[in-house]
Structures are given as structure tokens and as C-alpha cells.
Short mmCIF file of C-alpha atoms and ligand atoms in Angstrom, two decimals:
data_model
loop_
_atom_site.label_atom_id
_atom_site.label_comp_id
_atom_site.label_asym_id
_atom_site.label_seq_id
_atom_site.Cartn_x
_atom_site.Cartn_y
_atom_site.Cartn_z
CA UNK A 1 60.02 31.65 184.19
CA UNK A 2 61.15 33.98 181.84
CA UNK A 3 59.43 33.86 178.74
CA UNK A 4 61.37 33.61 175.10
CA UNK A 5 58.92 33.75 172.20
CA UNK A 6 61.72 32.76 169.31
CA UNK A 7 64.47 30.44 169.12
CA UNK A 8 66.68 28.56 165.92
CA UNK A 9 67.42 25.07 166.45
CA UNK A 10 69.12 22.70 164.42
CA UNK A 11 67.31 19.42 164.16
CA UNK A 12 69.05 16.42 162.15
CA UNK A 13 67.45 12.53 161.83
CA UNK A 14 69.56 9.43 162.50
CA UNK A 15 70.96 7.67 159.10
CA UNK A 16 69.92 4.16 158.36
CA UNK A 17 72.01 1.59 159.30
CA UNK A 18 73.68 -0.46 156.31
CA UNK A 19 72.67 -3.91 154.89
CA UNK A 20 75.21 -6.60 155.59
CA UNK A 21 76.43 -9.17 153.07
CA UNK A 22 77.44 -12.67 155.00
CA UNK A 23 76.58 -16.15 153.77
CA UNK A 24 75.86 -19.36 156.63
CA UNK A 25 79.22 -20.63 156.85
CA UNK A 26 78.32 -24.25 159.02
CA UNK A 27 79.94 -28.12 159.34
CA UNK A 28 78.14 -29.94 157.11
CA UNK A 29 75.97 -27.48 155.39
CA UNK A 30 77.13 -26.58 151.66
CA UNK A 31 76.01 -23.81 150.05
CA UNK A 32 74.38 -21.77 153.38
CA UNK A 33 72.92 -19.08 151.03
CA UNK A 34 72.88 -15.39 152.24
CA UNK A 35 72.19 -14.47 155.85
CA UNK A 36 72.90 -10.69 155.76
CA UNK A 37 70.40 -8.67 157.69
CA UNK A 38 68.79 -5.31 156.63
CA UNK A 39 69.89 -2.06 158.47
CA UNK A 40 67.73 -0.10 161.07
CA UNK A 41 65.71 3.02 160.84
CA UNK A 42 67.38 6.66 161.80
CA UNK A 43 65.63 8.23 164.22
CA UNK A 44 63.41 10.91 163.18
CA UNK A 45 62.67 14.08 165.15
CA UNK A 46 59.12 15.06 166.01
CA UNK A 47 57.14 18.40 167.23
CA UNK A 48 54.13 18.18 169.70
CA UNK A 49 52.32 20.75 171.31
CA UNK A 50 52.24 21.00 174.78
CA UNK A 51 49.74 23.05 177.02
CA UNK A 52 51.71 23.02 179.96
CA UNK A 53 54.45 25.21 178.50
CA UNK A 54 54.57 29.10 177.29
CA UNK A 55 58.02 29.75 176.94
CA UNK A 56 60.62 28.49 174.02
CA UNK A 57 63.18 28.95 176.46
CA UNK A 58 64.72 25.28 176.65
CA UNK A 59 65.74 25.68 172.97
CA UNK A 60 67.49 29.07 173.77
CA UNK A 61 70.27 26.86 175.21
CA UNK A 62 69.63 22.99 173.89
CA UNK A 63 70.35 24.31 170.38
CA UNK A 64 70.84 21.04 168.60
CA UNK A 65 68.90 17.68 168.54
CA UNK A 66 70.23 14.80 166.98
CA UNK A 67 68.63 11.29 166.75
CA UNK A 68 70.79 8.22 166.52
CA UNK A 69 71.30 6.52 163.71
CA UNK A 70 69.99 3.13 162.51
CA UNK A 71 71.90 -0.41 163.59
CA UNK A 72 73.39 -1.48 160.55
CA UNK A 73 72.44 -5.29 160.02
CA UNK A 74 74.36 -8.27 160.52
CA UNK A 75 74.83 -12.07 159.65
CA UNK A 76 72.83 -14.44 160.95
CA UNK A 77 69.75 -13.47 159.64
CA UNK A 78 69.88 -10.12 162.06
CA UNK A 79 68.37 -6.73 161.53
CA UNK A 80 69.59 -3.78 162.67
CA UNK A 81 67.83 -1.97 165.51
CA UNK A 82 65.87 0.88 164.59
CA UNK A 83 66.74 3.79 167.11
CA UNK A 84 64.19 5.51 168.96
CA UNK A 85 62.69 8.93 167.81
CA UNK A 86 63.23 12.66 169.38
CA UNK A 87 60.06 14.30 170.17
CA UNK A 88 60.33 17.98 171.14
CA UNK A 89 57.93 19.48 173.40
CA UNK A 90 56.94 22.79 172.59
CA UNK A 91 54.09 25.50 173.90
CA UNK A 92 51.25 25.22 172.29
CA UNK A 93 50.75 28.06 169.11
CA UNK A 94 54.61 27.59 168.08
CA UNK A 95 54.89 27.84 164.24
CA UNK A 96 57.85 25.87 163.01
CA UNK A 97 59.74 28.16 160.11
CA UNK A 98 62.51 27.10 157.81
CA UNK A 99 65.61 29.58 158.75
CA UNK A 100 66.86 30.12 155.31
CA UNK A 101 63.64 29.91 153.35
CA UNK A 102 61.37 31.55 155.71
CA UNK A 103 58.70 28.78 155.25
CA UNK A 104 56.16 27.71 157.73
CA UNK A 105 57.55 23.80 157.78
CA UNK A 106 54.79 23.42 160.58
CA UNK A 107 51.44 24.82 163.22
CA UNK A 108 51.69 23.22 166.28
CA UNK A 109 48.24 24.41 167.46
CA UNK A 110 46.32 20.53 168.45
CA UNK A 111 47.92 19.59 171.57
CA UNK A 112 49.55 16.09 171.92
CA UNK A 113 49.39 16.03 167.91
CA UNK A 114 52.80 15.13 166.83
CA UNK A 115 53.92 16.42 163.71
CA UNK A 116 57.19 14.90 161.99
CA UNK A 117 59.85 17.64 161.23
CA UNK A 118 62.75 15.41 159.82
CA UNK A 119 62.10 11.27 159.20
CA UNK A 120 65.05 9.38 160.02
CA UNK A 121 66.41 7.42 156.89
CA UNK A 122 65.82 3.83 155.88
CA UNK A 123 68.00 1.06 156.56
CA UNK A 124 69.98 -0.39 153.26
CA UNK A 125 68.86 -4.11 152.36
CA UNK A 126 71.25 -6.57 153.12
CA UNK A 127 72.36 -9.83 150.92
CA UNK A 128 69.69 -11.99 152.53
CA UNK A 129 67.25 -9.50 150.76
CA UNK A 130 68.35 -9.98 147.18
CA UNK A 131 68.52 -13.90 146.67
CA UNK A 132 65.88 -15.35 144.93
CA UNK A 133 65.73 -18.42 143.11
CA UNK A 134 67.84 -17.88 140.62
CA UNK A 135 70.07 -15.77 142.30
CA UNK A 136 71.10 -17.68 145.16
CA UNK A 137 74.28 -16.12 146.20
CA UNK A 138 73.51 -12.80 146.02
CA UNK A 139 76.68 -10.24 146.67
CA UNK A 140 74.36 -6.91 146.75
CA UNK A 141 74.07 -5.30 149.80
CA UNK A 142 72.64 -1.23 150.28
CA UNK A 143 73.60 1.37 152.55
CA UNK A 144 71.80 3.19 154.81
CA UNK A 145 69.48 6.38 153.64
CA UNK A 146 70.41 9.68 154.98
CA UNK A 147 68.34 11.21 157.73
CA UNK A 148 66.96 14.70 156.88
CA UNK A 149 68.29 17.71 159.05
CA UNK A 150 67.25 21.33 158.98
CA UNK A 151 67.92 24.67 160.96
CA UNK A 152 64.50 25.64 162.26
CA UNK A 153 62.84 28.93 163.64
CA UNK A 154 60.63 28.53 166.04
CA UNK A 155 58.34 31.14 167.09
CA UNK A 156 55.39 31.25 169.36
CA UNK A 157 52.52 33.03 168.98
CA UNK A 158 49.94 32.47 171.72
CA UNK A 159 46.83 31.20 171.70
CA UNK A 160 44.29 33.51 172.43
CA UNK A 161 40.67 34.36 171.19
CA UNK A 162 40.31 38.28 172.18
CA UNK A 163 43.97 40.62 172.21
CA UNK A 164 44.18 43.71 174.23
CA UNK A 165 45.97 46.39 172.29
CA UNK A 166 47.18 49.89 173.55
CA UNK A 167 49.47 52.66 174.69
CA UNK A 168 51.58 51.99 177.78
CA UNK A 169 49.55 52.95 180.90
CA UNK A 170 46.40 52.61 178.85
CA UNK A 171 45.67 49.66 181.54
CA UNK A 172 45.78 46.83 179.55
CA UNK A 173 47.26 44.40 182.49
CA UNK A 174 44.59 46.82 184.82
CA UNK A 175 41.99 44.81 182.60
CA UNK A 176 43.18 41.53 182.06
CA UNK A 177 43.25 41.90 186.01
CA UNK A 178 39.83 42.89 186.69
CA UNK A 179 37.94 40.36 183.92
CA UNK A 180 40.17 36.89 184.28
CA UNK A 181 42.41 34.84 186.36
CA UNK A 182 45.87 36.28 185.15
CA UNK A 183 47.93 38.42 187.30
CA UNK A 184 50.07 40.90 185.72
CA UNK A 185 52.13 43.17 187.01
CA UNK A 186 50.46 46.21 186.93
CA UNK A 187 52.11 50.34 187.45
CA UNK A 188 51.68 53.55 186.64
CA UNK A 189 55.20 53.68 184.55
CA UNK A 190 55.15 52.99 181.54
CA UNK A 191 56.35 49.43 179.99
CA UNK A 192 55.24 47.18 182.96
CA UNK A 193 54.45 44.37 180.67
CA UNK A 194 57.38 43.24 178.83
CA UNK A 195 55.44 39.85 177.74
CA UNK A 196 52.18 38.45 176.56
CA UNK A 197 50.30 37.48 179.89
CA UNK A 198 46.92 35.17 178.69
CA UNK A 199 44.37 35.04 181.14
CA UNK A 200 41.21 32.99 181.11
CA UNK A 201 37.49 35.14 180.72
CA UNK A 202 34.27 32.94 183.17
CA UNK A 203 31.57 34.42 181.66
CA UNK A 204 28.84 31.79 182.52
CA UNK A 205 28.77 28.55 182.99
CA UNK A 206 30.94 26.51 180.27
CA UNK A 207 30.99 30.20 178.84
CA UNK A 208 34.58 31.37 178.73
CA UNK A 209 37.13 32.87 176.51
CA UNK A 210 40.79 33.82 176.31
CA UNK A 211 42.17 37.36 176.69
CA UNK A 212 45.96 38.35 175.93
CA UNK A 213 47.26 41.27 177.25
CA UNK A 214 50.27 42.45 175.22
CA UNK A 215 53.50 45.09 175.68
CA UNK A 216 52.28 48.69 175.21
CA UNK A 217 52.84 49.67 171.85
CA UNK A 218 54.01 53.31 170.59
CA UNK A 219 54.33 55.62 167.97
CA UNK A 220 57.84 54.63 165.75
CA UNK A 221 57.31 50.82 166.95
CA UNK A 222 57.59 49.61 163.36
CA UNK A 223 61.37 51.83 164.03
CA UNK A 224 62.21 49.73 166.56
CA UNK A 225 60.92 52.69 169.14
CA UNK A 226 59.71 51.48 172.87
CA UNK A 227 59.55 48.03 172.78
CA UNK A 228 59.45 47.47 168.75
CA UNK A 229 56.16 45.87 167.78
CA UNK A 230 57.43 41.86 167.80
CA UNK A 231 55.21 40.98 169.93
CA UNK A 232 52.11 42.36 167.86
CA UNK A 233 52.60 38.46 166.51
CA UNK A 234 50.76 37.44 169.23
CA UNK A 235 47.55 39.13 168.43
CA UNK A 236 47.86 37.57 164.92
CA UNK A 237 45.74 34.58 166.03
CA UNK A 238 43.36 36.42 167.83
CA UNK A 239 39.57 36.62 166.71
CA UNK A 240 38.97 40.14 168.04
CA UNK A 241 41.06 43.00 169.27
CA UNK A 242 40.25 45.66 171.83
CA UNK A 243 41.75 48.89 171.39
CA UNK A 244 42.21 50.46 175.33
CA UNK A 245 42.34 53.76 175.23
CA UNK A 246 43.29 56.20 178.50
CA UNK A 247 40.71 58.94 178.27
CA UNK A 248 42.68 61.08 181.22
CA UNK A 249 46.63 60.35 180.04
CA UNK A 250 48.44 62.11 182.99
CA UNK A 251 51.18 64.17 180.52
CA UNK A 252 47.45 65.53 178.40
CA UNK A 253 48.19 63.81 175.45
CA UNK A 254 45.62 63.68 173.01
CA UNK A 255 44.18 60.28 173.05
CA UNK A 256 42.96 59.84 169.38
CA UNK A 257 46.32 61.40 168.31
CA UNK A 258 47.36 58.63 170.09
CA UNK A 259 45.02 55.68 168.50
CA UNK A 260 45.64 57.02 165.04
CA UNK A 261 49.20 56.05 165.63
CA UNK A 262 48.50 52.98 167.30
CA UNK A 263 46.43 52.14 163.75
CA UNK A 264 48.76 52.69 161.36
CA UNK A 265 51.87 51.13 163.94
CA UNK A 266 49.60 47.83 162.92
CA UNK A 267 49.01 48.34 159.57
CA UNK A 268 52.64 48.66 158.78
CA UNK A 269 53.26 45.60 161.05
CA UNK A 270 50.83 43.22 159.12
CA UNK A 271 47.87 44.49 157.02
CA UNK A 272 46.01 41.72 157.75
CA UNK A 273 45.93 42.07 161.65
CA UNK A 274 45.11 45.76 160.98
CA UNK A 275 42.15 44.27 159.11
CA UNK A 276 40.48 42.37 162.28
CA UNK A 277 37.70 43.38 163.54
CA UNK A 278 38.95 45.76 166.54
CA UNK A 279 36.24 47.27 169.64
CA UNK A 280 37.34 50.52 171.08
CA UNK A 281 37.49 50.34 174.98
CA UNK A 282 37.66 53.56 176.32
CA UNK A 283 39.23 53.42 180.07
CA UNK A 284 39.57 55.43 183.17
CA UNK A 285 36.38 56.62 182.90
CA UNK A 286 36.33 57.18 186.68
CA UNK A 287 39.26 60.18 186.01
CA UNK A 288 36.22 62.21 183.98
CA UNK A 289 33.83 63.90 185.74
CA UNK A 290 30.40 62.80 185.70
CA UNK A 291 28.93 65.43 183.62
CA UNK A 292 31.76 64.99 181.15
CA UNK A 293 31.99 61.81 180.25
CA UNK A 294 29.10 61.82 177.71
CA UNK A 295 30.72 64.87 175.79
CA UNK A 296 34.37 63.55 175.85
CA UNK A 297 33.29 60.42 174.69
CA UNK A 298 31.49 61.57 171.62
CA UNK A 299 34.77 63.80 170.94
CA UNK A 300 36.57 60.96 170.67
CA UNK A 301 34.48 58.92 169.03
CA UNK A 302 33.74 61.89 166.24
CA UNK A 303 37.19 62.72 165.61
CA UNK A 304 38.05 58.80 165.15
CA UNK A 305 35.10 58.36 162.66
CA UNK A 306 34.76 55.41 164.46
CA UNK A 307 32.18 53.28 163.83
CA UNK A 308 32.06 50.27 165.35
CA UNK A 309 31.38 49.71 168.84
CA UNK A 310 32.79 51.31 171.85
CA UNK A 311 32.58 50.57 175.22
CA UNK A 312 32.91 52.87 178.48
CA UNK A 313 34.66 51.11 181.05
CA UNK A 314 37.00 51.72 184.33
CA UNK A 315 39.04 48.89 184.60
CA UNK A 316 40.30 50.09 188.42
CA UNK A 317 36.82 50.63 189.34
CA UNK A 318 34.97 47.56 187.25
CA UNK A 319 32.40 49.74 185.59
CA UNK A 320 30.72 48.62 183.00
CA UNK A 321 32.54 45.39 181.92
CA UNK A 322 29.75 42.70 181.90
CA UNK A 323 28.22 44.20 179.29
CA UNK A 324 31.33 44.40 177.73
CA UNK A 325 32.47 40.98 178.35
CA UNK A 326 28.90 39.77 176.94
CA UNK A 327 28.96 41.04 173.46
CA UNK A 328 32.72 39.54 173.63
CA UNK A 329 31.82 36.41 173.80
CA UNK A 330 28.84 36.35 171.67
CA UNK A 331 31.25 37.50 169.14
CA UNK A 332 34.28 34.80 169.43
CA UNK A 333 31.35 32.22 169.79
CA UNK A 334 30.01 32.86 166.32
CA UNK A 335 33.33 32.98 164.92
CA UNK A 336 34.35 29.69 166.44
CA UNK A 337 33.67 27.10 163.64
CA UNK A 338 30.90 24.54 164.72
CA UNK A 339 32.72 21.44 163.55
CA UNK A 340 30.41 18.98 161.72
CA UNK A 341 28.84 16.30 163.86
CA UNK A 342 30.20 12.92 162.53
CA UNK A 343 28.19 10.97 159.82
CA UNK A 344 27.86 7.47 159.73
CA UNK A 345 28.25 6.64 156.87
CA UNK A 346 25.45 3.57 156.86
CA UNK A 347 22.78 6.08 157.64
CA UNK A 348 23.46 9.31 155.32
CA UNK A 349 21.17 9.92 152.85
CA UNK A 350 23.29 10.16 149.75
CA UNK A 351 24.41 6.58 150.01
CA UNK A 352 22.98 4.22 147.36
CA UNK A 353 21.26 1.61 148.68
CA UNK A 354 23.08 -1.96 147.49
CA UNK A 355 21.45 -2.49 144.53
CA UNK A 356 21.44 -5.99 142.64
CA UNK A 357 24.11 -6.18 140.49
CA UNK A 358 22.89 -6.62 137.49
CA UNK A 359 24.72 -5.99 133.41
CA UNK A 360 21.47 -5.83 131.38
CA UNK A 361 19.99 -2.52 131.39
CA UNK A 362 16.60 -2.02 133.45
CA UNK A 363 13.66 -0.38 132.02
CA UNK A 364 13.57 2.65 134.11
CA UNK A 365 10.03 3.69 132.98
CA UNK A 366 8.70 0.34 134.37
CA UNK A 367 10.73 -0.07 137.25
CA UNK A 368 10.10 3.04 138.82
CA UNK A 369 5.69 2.87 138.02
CA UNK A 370 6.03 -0.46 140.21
CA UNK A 371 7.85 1.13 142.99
CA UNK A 372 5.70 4.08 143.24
CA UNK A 373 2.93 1.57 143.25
CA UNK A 374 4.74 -0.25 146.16
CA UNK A 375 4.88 3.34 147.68
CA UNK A 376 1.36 4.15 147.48
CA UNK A 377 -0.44 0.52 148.54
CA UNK A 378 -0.72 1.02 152.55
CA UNK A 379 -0.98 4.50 153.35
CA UNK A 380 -0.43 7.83 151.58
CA UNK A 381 2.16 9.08 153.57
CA UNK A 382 5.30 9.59 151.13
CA UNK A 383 8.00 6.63 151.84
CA UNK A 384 11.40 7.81 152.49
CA UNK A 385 13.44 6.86 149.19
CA UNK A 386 15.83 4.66 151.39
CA UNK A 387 13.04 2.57 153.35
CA UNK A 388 11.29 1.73 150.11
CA UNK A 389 11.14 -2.01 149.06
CA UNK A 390 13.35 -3.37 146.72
CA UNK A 391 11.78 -4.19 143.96
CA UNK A 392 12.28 -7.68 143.27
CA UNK A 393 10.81 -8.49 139.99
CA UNK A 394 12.96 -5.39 138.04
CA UNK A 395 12.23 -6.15 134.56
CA UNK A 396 15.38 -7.22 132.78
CA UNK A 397 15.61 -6.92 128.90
CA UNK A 398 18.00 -10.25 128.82
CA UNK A 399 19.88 -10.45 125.51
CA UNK A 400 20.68 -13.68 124.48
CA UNK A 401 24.85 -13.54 123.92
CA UNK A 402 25.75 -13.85 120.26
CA UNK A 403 26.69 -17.04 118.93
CA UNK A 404 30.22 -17.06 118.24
CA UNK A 405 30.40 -16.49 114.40
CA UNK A 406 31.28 -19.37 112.49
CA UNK A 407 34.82 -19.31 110.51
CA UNK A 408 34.08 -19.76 106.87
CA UNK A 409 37.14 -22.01 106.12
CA UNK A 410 35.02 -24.47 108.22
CA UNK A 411 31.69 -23.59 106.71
CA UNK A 412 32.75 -23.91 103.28
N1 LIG B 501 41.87 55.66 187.76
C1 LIG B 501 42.11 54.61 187.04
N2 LIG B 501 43.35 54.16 186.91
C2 LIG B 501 43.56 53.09 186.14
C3 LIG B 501 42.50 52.40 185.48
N3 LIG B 501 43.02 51.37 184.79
C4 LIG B 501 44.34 51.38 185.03
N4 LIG B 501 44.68 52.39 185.84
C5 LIG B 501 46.03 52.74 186.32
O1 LIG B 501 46.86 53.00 185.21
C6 LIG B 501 48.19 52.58 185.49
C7 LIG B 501 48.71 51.70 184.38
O2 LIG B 501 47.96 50.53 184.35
P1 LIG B 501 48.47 49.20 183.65
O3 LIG B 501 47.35 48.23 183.72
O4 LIG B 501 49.77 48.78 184.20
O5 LIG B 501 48.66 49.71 182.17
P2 LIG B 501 49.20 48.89 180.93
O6 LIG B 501 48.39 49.31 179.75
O7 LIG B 501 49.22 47.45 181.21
O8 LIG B 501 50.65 49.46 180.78
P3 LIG B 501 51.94 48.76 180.18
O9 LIG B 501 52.01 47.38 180.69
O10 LIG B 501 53.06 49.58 180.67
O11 LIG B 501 51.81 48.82 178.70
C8 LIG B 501 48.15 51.87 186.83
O12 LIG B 501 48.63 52.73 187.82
C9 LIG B 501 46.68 51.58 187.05
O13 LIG B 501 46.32 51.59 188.39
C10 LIG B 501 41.17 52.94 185.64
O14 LIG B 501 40.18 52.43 185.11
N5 LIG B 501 41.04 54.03 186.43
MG1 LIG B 502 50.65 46.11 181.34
#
């Protein structure tokens, strides 16, 4: 399916319906009193992430979504229906932008979390709503709120924990090939991969991570030169990036030439993603003569100043990638937040224990030599603050309430 990473939609809610204004009009019955209904709720339009997509495409051509608007109310004591909400399914990772403002409106990055984009409007109150009992007859009636509507950008930026980064023919998609499930194509022309292809990293058991392979990326990209650097958005979310480097490029350019340019291409695309931590992989080791490879290496490594690490690899032959893959993982698993294990509340230690209520002030001095007493008559062990007994002879200082003070008219 071809894969579209950006689309702008228009998205509007349903109106209320309007309040009606009727009175019961009957043989026999005088004075029926209102019976106007209150409108129904507009429809309102809702996001939700969904895993089984990775393409915006449906919205390239389904560019607007309207929900209905609200039954307006009638007599007889009926309400207006409300009309049924629009949820849009989108891939998972899609950030939700205002078009003219530029503001993130929404993250869809839980699946099956909805998230509301534009609430429907209220339904206006009809007469029946008004009377009370003074006002028996009432003649107000409301209309409908508006529904909100907005023109939306929606952009996706995949989900992925580790983003492969690199010149065309570095062998990226040679990579992604060799270490996961995902399937690229993969040629020795430059540009094969026009778009992000994820694939899934089995490093152990329940120990497994997710790799993006992304469009090479050249000198001038920031220009608009090769294939522009758009796509670079997908590595935003990324915990790690892994520079590939060809260490035999066919045409002999120079490969740190090369990287430098590749470095500041994502500086000037966003600072921040320039600022993640980023591994150099060094590839096609298996084009360097034995006897070689240590020295070349260390060139390249020297003339970077690089200092973090750098692995050796040959993605065609799959040398050295499990230790590779190891230190990966150890890294995006101690970036991955531990979320806190739920408290119950009954059992955490900070809660008070229910004290008795009392309004005269206890003598703390007292009170707290009897329950250290209490603490100390079995055993020594210390007694967990919580399990102690309640004391229940506190000492209370009870003031006696003063007497009401006598008016002097009725003294004297
Ligand atoms: N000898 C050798 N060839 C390799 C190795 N890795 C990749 N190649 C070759 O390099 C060429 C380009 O590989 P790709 O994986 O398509 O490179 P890419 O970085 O994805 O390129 P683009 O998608 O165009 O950006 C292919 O012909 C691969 O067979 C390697 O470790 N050793
Ligand atoms: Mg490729």
C-alpha cells in the first residue's frame, strides 16, 4: 500500500438541535403547561490510534468529515436524538496539528485511546425546561450550540525505538534485513527506500525492540537535494540512532566527508534530533581486507573525533551484529520508563490512620509516652507506626464551653 506520511483534513462537529416551545393542547385538560422537548447533541469527531495501519493515505482522498447534527426537540415531552459520533482511525504515532496555527491539537501514540478533536454542540432547552412554579407558561425556548470544526494536519511519525540513519547505499534496508522481520527492498542504486520500513529486533526471549530504516539522506537535504530530509521526522521519536556508514563506497568517496555532512544535514533539520544519542555502525566490512580493517577503522574513527561507540559490522555477511544488537537493547531498555507499580491506597504508608475525631487538643507529650509504652510491652522489636494500637485512653484537656454571658439589661 503506498505509504503517505501527511495529509490536511477538515473535520467539523454536528450542531445541537433546537429546543421546541409547544404547550399540551387536550379535550378536557385546561392549562396543559409546556411540553417542548430539549434538542440533541451534534456529533463530535474523534481520533484513535490504530496499530493495524501505517499509512495516512485514506485522508489523502476522504478530505472532509462531518458529523450530523443534533435532532432538534419536539412537543410532547420529546427530545431530540443525539447523533452518533465520527471516530477516525489513524496509524499509530500520528500527531494531530492545527493548519493555520501550527499547534500540536493532539499525540495519538496509546492505541485504541480516543482522543476528542471537535465536541459536537449542545442541544438548546426547550419550553418544558423553563417552567417552574411560578412560571408556568414559559415562552423561552434555546437553540442549538454550534459544533466546533477545524482544518487539521496530520502527520505520522512512526513508532520506533532505534532509527537507522545514512547515505544511500550505506545498507541501511541491508540491515534492517539481516537483524528483524522487515523486508525492504534492497539495491545497489542509490534511493531504494523511498519510505520508513519498521521492522521488529528478537533479541531473547520477551527481549525485542523496534528498528526503522529510513530514505538515504544527502548532502543539500535541508535544500531540498535527493530526497529532502522530511522524513528525518520519523527518527524524531526514536531513543537511539545508528549512523551506517559504507567503509568501501564504490565512486571512493571519503566516508567521514560523508558523515560530517550527514551531521550537520540533522542539525539544521532539528537540533534536538541532532542531540540524541547516535552509535556509529561502520558497514561492509567484508569489502576491507583483513589486515586493513583495524587501520581504516581507527582513520575513521580519528578523523571523526568520535567518541562514542562504534561497531564493525557486515550487514551482507552478518558479522558482528549480536554484539551489536546486545548493547542496543540494553540501551532502549534503560531508557524505557519503568512505570510505577500501582498503590493501593489502603496499604501505603503515608496514609493516616483514621484517627478519632476529636476538637479538644491532645497532650502530645503524654499521648505519645503511652504509645511507646504500648510499643515496648511484648517484645523489643520496633512496631511498624501503622500496626501500633490505638491508644484508647488519649488524654483530653476537655474545656467546659462558656456560659453564655448574661445581658445586663436583665441582670440589672
Ligand atoms: N559487500 C557488502 N555489500 C553490502 C553490505 N551491506 C549492503 N551491501 C550492498 O549495498 C547495496 C545497497 O544496500 P541497501 O541496503 O539497499 O542500502 P540502503 O542504505 O538501504 O540504500 P538506500 O535505500 O538507497 O538509501 C546493496 O547492493 C547491498 O547488497 C555489506 O555488509 N557488504
Ligand atoms: Mg534502503
Amino acid at each position: 500500500m503506498k505509504f503517505v506520511d501527511e495529509a490536511v483534513i477538515d473535520i467539523a462537529a454536528g450542531n445541537g438541535g433546537a429546543g421546541c416551545m409547544s404547550f399540551r393542547r387536550e379535550k378536557c385538560i385546561p392549562f396543559g403547561g409546556p411540553n417542548g422537548g430539549n434538542g440533541g447533541k451534534g456529533g463530535s469527531i474523534w481520533f484513535v490510534g490504530d496499530r493495524n495501519l501505517n499509512t495516512l493515505i485514506d485522508y489523502r482522498y476522504a478530505r472532509r468529515h462531518e458529523a450530523r447534527n443534533g435532532e432538534s426537540g419536539r412537543g410532547s415531552d420529546q427530545f431530540g436524538a443525539a447523533s452518533e459520533d465520527i471516530v477516525l482511525r489513524v496509524p499509530v504515532g500520528t500527531i494531530v496539528k492545527d493548519f493555520e496555527t501550527d499547534q500540536i491539537l493532539a499525540e495519538l501514540i496509546e492505541p485504541d485511546v480516543p482522543v476528542l478533536l471537535c465536541k459536537g454542540g449542545d442541544g438548546g432547552f426547550g419550553n418544558m425546561h423553563y417552567k417552574t412554579s411560578t412560571n408556568r407558561a414559559p415562552r423561552q425556548h434555546t437553540p442549538g450550540w454550534p459544533g466546533e470544526h477545524k482544518k487539521v494536519r496530520l502527520e505520522l511519525r512512526v513508532l520506533a525505538d532505534v532509527g537507522l540513519l545514512g547515505m544511500p547505499n550505506a545498507g541501511k534496508s541491508t540491515l534492517i534485513t539481516a537483524i528483524s522481520n522487515a523486508r525492504p527492498k534492497i539495491a545497489d542504486y542509490p534511493f531504494t527506500t523511498l519510505h520508513p520500513n519498521l521492522g521488529v529486533v528478537r533479541v531473547g526471549p520477551e527481549k525485542s525492540f523496534v528498528v526503522a530504516d529510513i530514505p538515504g539522506l544527502i548532502e543539500g537535504a535541508a535544500e531540498g537535494a535527493g530526497l529532502g530530509h522530511q522524513f528525518l521526522r520519523h527518527l524524531q521519536r526514536t531513543r537511539l540512532l545508528l549512523h551506517v556508514i559504507d567503509m568501501a563506497p564504490f565512486d571512493d568517496v571519503d566516508p567521514v566527508q560523508q558523515a560530517k555532512a550527514l551531521a550537520l544535514e540533522l542539525k539544521k533539520y532539528d537540533p534536538e534530533l541532532a542531540a540524541k544519542p547516535r552509535w556509529l555502525v561502520l558497514n561492509k566490512l567484508d569489502m576491507v581486507a583483513l589486515d586493513d580493517r583495524a587501520a581504516r577503522v581507527k582513520d575513521i574513527v580519528k578523523r571523526l573525533k568520535w567518541k562514542g561507540p562504534v561497531f564493525e559490522i557486515s550487514a551482507l555477511a552478518r558479522e558482528g551484529l549480536q554484539p551489536m544488537l546486545h548493547a542496543i537493547f540494553e540501551h532502549v531498555h534503560a531508557q524505557v520508563e519503568q512505570p510505577a507499580p500501582p498503590v493501593d491506597p489502603r496499604f501505603e504508608a503515608d496514609t493516616p490512620i483514621a484517627a478519632p475525631v476529636v476538637d479538644e487538643p491532645v497532650r502530645p507529650v503524654r499521648a505519645a509516652k503511652k504509645v511507646a509504652k504500648a510499643a515496648q510491652a511484648d517484645n523489643d522489636e520496633p512496631v511498624d507506626p501503622r500496626f501500633a494500637p490505638i491508644e484508647p485512653e488519649l488524654e483530653i484537656e476537655v474545656t467546659a464551653p462558656a456560659a453564655p454571658a448574661r445581658r445586663r439589661s436583665r441582670a440589672a
